Amino acid sequence: MQQIDGYTRLCGLIGNPVEHTMSPMIHNTLAQKEGRNLVYVPFHVEHGQVRKAAEGAYALNVLGLNVTVPYKGEIMNCLKATDAMAERIGAVNTLVRTDGGYKGYNTDMMGLYRALCSEDIRLEGEEIILLGAGGAARAVAFLCASKKAARVYLLNRTLEKAGQVAEEVNRTYGYECVAPIRMEEYARIPSDKKYLAIQATNVGLYPNVEDAVITDTDFYAKIHTGFDLIYRPSETKFMTLVRENGGQAFHGLKMLLYQGVIAYELWNDTRVSEEDALAVYEKMKAEMGIKD
Ligand code: NAP
């Protein structure tokens, strides 16, 4: 247990709810491993109190904060500065202390990229199917274009939202990267090749573990790799369908790990070794009862 004294630095998480978060495990384990005098605590913040929470944390010399649902957009009005990519995505999940206020970053997206890299999954030049057009999918679409993906077929139940994301991403990166498609029209995706598919809807999330946003095996026959952002459960119906049709499949726990690792690196101006990151990952898997 960390000895708390007058030099202890505080980091934390603001959101509502925050009770089931794994972030304290990530940051407190890293701090212990590095012998860093830092503790990380979740703060349940009531609606309408986000600005006060950020200002209060700054006044209390809090080193950094993570921000989770539902405040990743609202917090952007309470910052001294915002990282360019977070600004484009329109969501901030990490506040880093700077002179005069916090600067906002989006480490969800950087975390996903590091998770993909650690599994040898490439975005550069790839043709990708992206399921969903909500907050997380929007970040994934920006990430794919920033890494020069050849094409992203963006499938969403509400076509209008997919169209909006596509328009913004294509305008930002100056090429026709993202093609919006209504979810049930997935057969329009050319069948002459196989794709990386990133599942960024909340369909299949615990407790609705038997649900997948598409169940047709013809769709899964097009997928060589499926990456589900969901990590609860660790084996989603989407992942099972990918595997049953010959693809490899991954859950979103490594994305969660790396978004935390990157926040920790920003706060402490350090680089976490891959060994330490993977030690934290093992602890997270044990906590969730994941064996492989
Ligand atoms: P969100 O903004 O609420 O977006 C939800 C998305 O799911 C929308 O595209 C929505 O489509 C779609 N959807 C919801 N119910 C549906 C249904 N019954 N049929 C078809 N589509 C449906 O949520 P989010 O913040 O993007 O999060 C999405 C997922 O990513 C969540 O499961 C979350 O746990 C996961 N996530 C994981 C990490 C990580 O670290 N691993 C980080 C962030 C998010 P419409 O637009 O048509 O409503």
JSON list of C-alpha atoms and ligand atoms in Angstrom, two decimals, residues 69 72 108 111-112 131-138 155-159 161-162 183 199-205 211-213 227-232 251-259, ligand 1:
[
{"chain": "A", "resi": 69, "resn": "VAL", "atom": "CA", "xyz": [-19.08, 8.89, -19.65]},
{"chain": "A", "resi": 72, "resn": "LYS", "atom": "CA", "xyz": [-16.06, 13.62, -22.44]},
{"chain": "A", "resi": 108, "resn": "ASP", "atom": "CA", "xyz": [-8.82, 6.45, -26.03]},
{"chain": "A", "resi": 111, "resn": "GLY", "atom": "CA", "xyz": [-4.77, 3.63, -26.73]},
{"chain": "A", "resi": 112, "resn": "LEU", "atom": "CA", "xyz": [-6.64, 1.81, -29.47]},
{"chain": "A", "resi": 131, "resn": "LEU", "atom": "CA", "xyz": [-19.40, -0.73, -36.99]},
{"chain": "A", "resi": 132, "resn": "GLY", "atom": "CA", "xyz": [-21.02, 2.25, -35.26]},
{"chain": "A", "resi": 133, "resn": "ALA", "atom": "CA", "xyz": [-20.90, 6.04, -35.52]},
{"chain": "A", "resi": 134, "resn": "GLY", "atom": "CA", "xyz": [-21.11, 7.06, -31.84]},
{"chain": "A", "resi": 135, "resn": "GLY", "atom": "CA", "xyz": [-18.38, 8.72, -29.77]},
{"chain": "A", "resi": 136, "resn": "ALA", "atom": "CA", "xyz": [-15.94, 5.82, -29.88]},
{"chain": "A", "resi": 137, "resn": "ALA", "atom": "CA", "xyz": [-16.49, 5.02, -33.57]},
{"chain": "A", "resi": 138, "resn": "ARG", "atom": "CA", "xyz": [-15.97, 8.66, -34.48]},
{"chain": "A", "resi": 155, "resn": "LEU", "atom": "CA", "xyz": [-21.82, 0.99, -41.01]},
{"chain": "A", "resi": 156, "resn": "ASN", "atom": "CA", "xyz": [-24.38, 2.52, -38.68]},
{"chain": "A", "resi": 157, "resn": "ARG", "atom": "CA", "xyz": [-28.05, 1.98, -37.83]},
{"chain": "A", "resi": 158, "resn": "THR", "atom": "CA", "xyz": [-28.62, 5.75, -38.22]},
{"chain": "A", "resi": 159, "resn": "LEU", "atom": "CA", "xyz": [-27.20, 6.55, -41.64]},
{"chain": "A", "resi": 161, "resn": "LYS", "atom": "CA", "xyz": [-24.75, 9.98, -38.17]},
{"chain": "A", "resi": 162, "resn": "ALA", "atom": "CA", "xyz": [-22.43, 7.84, -40.31]},
{"chain": "A", "resi": 183, "resn": "MET", "atom": "CA", "xyz": [-26.09, -1.06, -41.14]},
{"chain": "A", "resi": 199, "resn": "GLN", "atom": "CA", "xyz": [-16.83, -3.19, -33.60]},
{"chain": "A", "resi": 200, "resn": "ALA", "atom": "CA", "xyz": [-17.63, 0.16, -31.94]},
{"chain": "A", "resi": 201, "resn": "THR", "atom": "CA", "xyz": [-21.36, -0.11, -31.18]},
{"chain": "A", "resi": 202, "resn": "ASN", "atom": "CA", "xyz": [-22.52, -1.00, -27.69]},
{"chain": "A", "resi": 203, "resn": "VAL", "atom": "CA", "xyz": [-24.44, -4.03, -28.96]},
{"chain": "A", "resi": 204, "resn": "GLY", "atom": "CA", "xyz": [-23.20, -7.14, -27.13]},
{"chain": "A", "resi": 205, "resn": "LEU", "atom": "CA", "xyz": [-22.15, -5.21, -24.02]},
{"chain": "A", "resi": 211, "resn": "ASP", "atom": "CA", "xyz": [-26.43, -9.87, -29.12]},
{"chain": "A", "resi": 212, "resn": "ALA", "atom": "CA", "xyz": [-24.36, -8.89, -32.15]},
{"chain": "A", "resi": 213, "resn": "VAL", "atom": "CA", "xyz": [-25.10, -5.96, -34.38]},
{"chain": "A", "resi": 227, "resn": "PHE", "atom": "CA", "xyz": [-11.51, -6.09, -32.96]},
{"chain": "A", "resi": 228, "resn": "ASP", "atom": "CA", "xyz": [-14.34, -5.41, -30.52]},
{"chain": "A", "resi": 229, "resn": "LEU", "atom": "CA", "xyz": [-14.01, -2.27, -28.38]},
{"chain": "A", "resi": 230, "resn": "ILE", "atom": "CA", "xyz": [-16.16, -4.00, -25.77]},
{"chain": "A", "resi": 231, "resn": "TYR", "atom": "CA", "xyz": [-14.23, -5.80, -23.01]},
{"chain": "A", "resi": 232, "resn": "ARG", "atom": "CA", "xyz": [-17.15, -6.83, -20.78]},
{"chain": "A", "resi": 251, "resn": "HIS", "atom": "CA", "xyz": [-11.61, -7.73, -27.18]},
{"chain": "A", "resi": 252, "resn": "GLY", "atom": "CA", "xyz": [-11.15, -4.12, -26.04]},
{"chain": "A", "resi": 253, "resn": "LEU", "atom": "CA", "xyz": [-9.28, -4.65, -22.75]},
{"chain": "A", "resi": 254, "resn": "LYS", "atom": "CA", "xyz": [-5.88, -3.75, -24.24]},
{"chain": "A", "resi": 255, "resn": "MET", "atom": "CA", "xyz": [-7.37, -0.50, -25.54]},
{"chain": "A", "resi": 256, "resn": "LEU", "atom": "CA", "xyz": [-8.50, 0.27, -22.00]},
{"chain": "A", "resi": 257, "resn": "LEU", "atom": "CA", "xyz": [-5.03, -0.61, -20.70]},
{"chain": "A", "resi": 258, "resn": "TYR", "atom": "CA", "xyz": [-3.19, 1.62, -23.16]},
{"chain": "A", "resi": 259, "resn": "GLN", "atom": "CA", "xyz": [-5.51, 4.62, -22.84]},
{"chain": "B", "resi": 1, "resn": "NAP", "atom": "P1", "xyz": [-22.35, 5.79, -28.16]},
{"chain": "B", "resi": 1, "resn": "NAP", "atom": "O1", "xyz": [-21.75, 7.12, -28.47]},
{"chain": "B", "resi": 1, "resn": "NAP", "atom": "O2", "xyz": [-23.59, 5.71, -27.34]},
{"chain": "B", "resi": 1, "resn": "NAP", "atom": "O3", "xyz": [-22.64, 5.07, -29.59]},
{"chain": "B", "resi": 1, "resn": "NAP", "atom": "C1", "xyz": [-23.35, 3.86, -29.64]},
{"chain": "B", "resi": 1, "resn": "NAP", "atom": "C2", "xyz": [-23.27, 3.27, -31.05]},
{"chain": "B", "resi": 1, "resn": "NAP", "atom": "O4", "xyz": [-23.92, 1.99, -31.01]},
{"chain": "B", "resi": 1, "resn": "NAP", "atom": "C3", "xyz": [-24.02, 4.09, -32.11]},
{"chain": "B", "resi": 1, "resn": "NAP", "atom": "O5", "xyz": [-23.37, 3.93, -33.36]},
{"chain": "B", "resi": 1, "resn": "NAP", "atom": "C4", "xyz": [-25.40, 3.41, -32.14]},
{"chain": "B", "resi": 1, "resn": "NAP", "atom": "O6", "xyz": [-26.08, 3.54, -33.37]},
{"chain": "B", "resi": 1, "resn": "NAP", "atom": "C5", "xyz": [-24.99, 1.96, -31.95]},
{"chain": "B", "resi": 1, "resn": "NAP", "atom": "N1", "xyz": [-26.10, 1.17, -31.43]},
{"chain": "B", "resi": 1, "resn": "NAP", "atom": "C6", "xyz": [-26.60, 1.19, -30.17]},
{"chain": "B", "resi": 1, "resn": "NAP", "atom": "N2", "xyz": [-27.62, 0.31, -30.04]},
{"chain": "B", "resi": 1, "resn": "NAP", "atom": "C7", "xyz": [-27.76, -0.28, -31.27]},
{"chain": "B", "resi": 1, "resn": "NAP", "atom": "C8", "xyz": [-28.63, -1.27, -31.79]},
{"chain": "B", "resi": 1, "resn": "NAP", "atom": "N3", "xyz": [-29.55, -1.86, -31.01]},
{"chain": "B", "resi": 1, "resn": "NAP", "atom": "N4", "xyz": [-28.49, -1.65, -33.07]},
{"chain": "B", "resi": 1, "resn": "NAP", "atom": "C9", "xyz": [-27.55, -1.06, -33.87]},
{"chain": "B", "resi": 1, "resn": "NAP", "atom": "N5", "xyz": [-26.69, -0.14, -33.44]},
{"chain": "B", "resi": 1, "resn": "NAP", "atom": "C10", "xyz": [-26.79, 0.27, -32.15]},
{"chain": "B", "resi": 1, "resn": "NAP", "atom": "O7", "xyz": [-21.30, 4.83, -27.43]},
{"chain": "B", "resi": 1, "resn": "NAP", "atom": "P2", "xyz": [-19.70, 4.92, -27.49]},
{"chain": "B", "resi": 1, "resn": "NAP", "atom": "O8", "xyz": [-19.21, 5.80, -26.42]},
{"chain": "B", "resi": 1, "resn": "NAP", "atom": "O9", "xyz": [-19.31, 5.19, -28.91]},
{"chain": "B", "resi": 1, "resn": "NAP", "atom": "O10", "xyz": [-19.26, 3.44, -27.08]},
{"chain": "B", "resi": 1, "resn": "NAP", "atom": "C11", "xyz": [-19.43, 2.33, -27.97]},
{"chain": "B", "resi": 1, "resn": "NAP", "atom": "C12", "xyz": [-18.78, 1.09, -27.37]},
{"chain": "B", "resi": 1, "resn": "NAP", "atom": "O11", "xyz": [-17.36, 1.25, -27.29]},
{"chain": "B", "resi": 1, "resn": "NAP", "atom": "C13", "xyz": [-19.26, 0.76, -25.96]},
{"chain": "B", "resi": 1, "resn": "NAP", "atom": "O12", "xyz": [-19.55, -0.61, -25.91]},
{"chain": "B", "resi": 1, "resn": "NAP", "atom": "C14", "xyz": [-18.07, 1.07, -25.08]},
{"chain": "B", "resi": 1, "resn": "NAP", "atom": "O13", "xyz": [-18.01, 0.18, -23.98]},
{"chain": "B", "resi": 1, "resn": "NAP", "atom": "C15", "xyz": [-16.89, 0.80, -26.03]},
{"chain": "B", "resi": 1, "resn": "NAP", "atom": "N6", "xyz": [-15.69, 1.56, -25.65]},
{"chain": "B", "resi": 1, "resn": "NAP", "atom": "C16", "xyz": [-14.60, 0.87, -25.24]},
{"chain": "B", "resi": 1, "resn": "NAP", "atom": "C17", "xyz": [-13.44, 1.53, -24.87]},
{"chain": "B", "resi": 1, "resn": "NAP", "atom": "C18", "xyz": [-12.22, 0.74, -24.41]},
{"chain": "B", "resi": 1, "resn": "NAP", "atom": "O14", "xyz": [-11.31, 1.32, -23.79]},
{"chain": "B", "resi": 1, "resn": "NAP", "atom": "N7", "xyz": [-12.13, -0.52, -24.71]},
{"chain": "B", "resi": 1, "resn": "NAP", "atom": "C19", "xyz": [-13.38, 2.94, -24.91]},
{"chain": "B", "resi": 1, "resn": "NAP", "atom": "C20", "xyz": [-14.53, 3.64, -25.36]},
{"chain": "B", "resi": 1, "resn": "NAP", "atom": "C21", "xyz": [-15.67, 2.93, -25.73]},
{"chain": "B", "resi": 1, "resn": "NAP", "atom": "P3", "xyz": [-27.04, 4.82, -33.66]},
{"chain": "B", "resi": 1, "resn": "NAP", "atom": "O15", "xyz": [-26.14, 5.93, -34.08]},
{"chain": "B", "resi": 1, "resn": "NAP", "atom": "O16", "xyz": [-27.92, 4.36, -34.76]},
{"chain": "B", "resi": 1, "resn": "NAP", "atom": "O17", "xyz": [-27.79, 5.10, -32.39]}
]
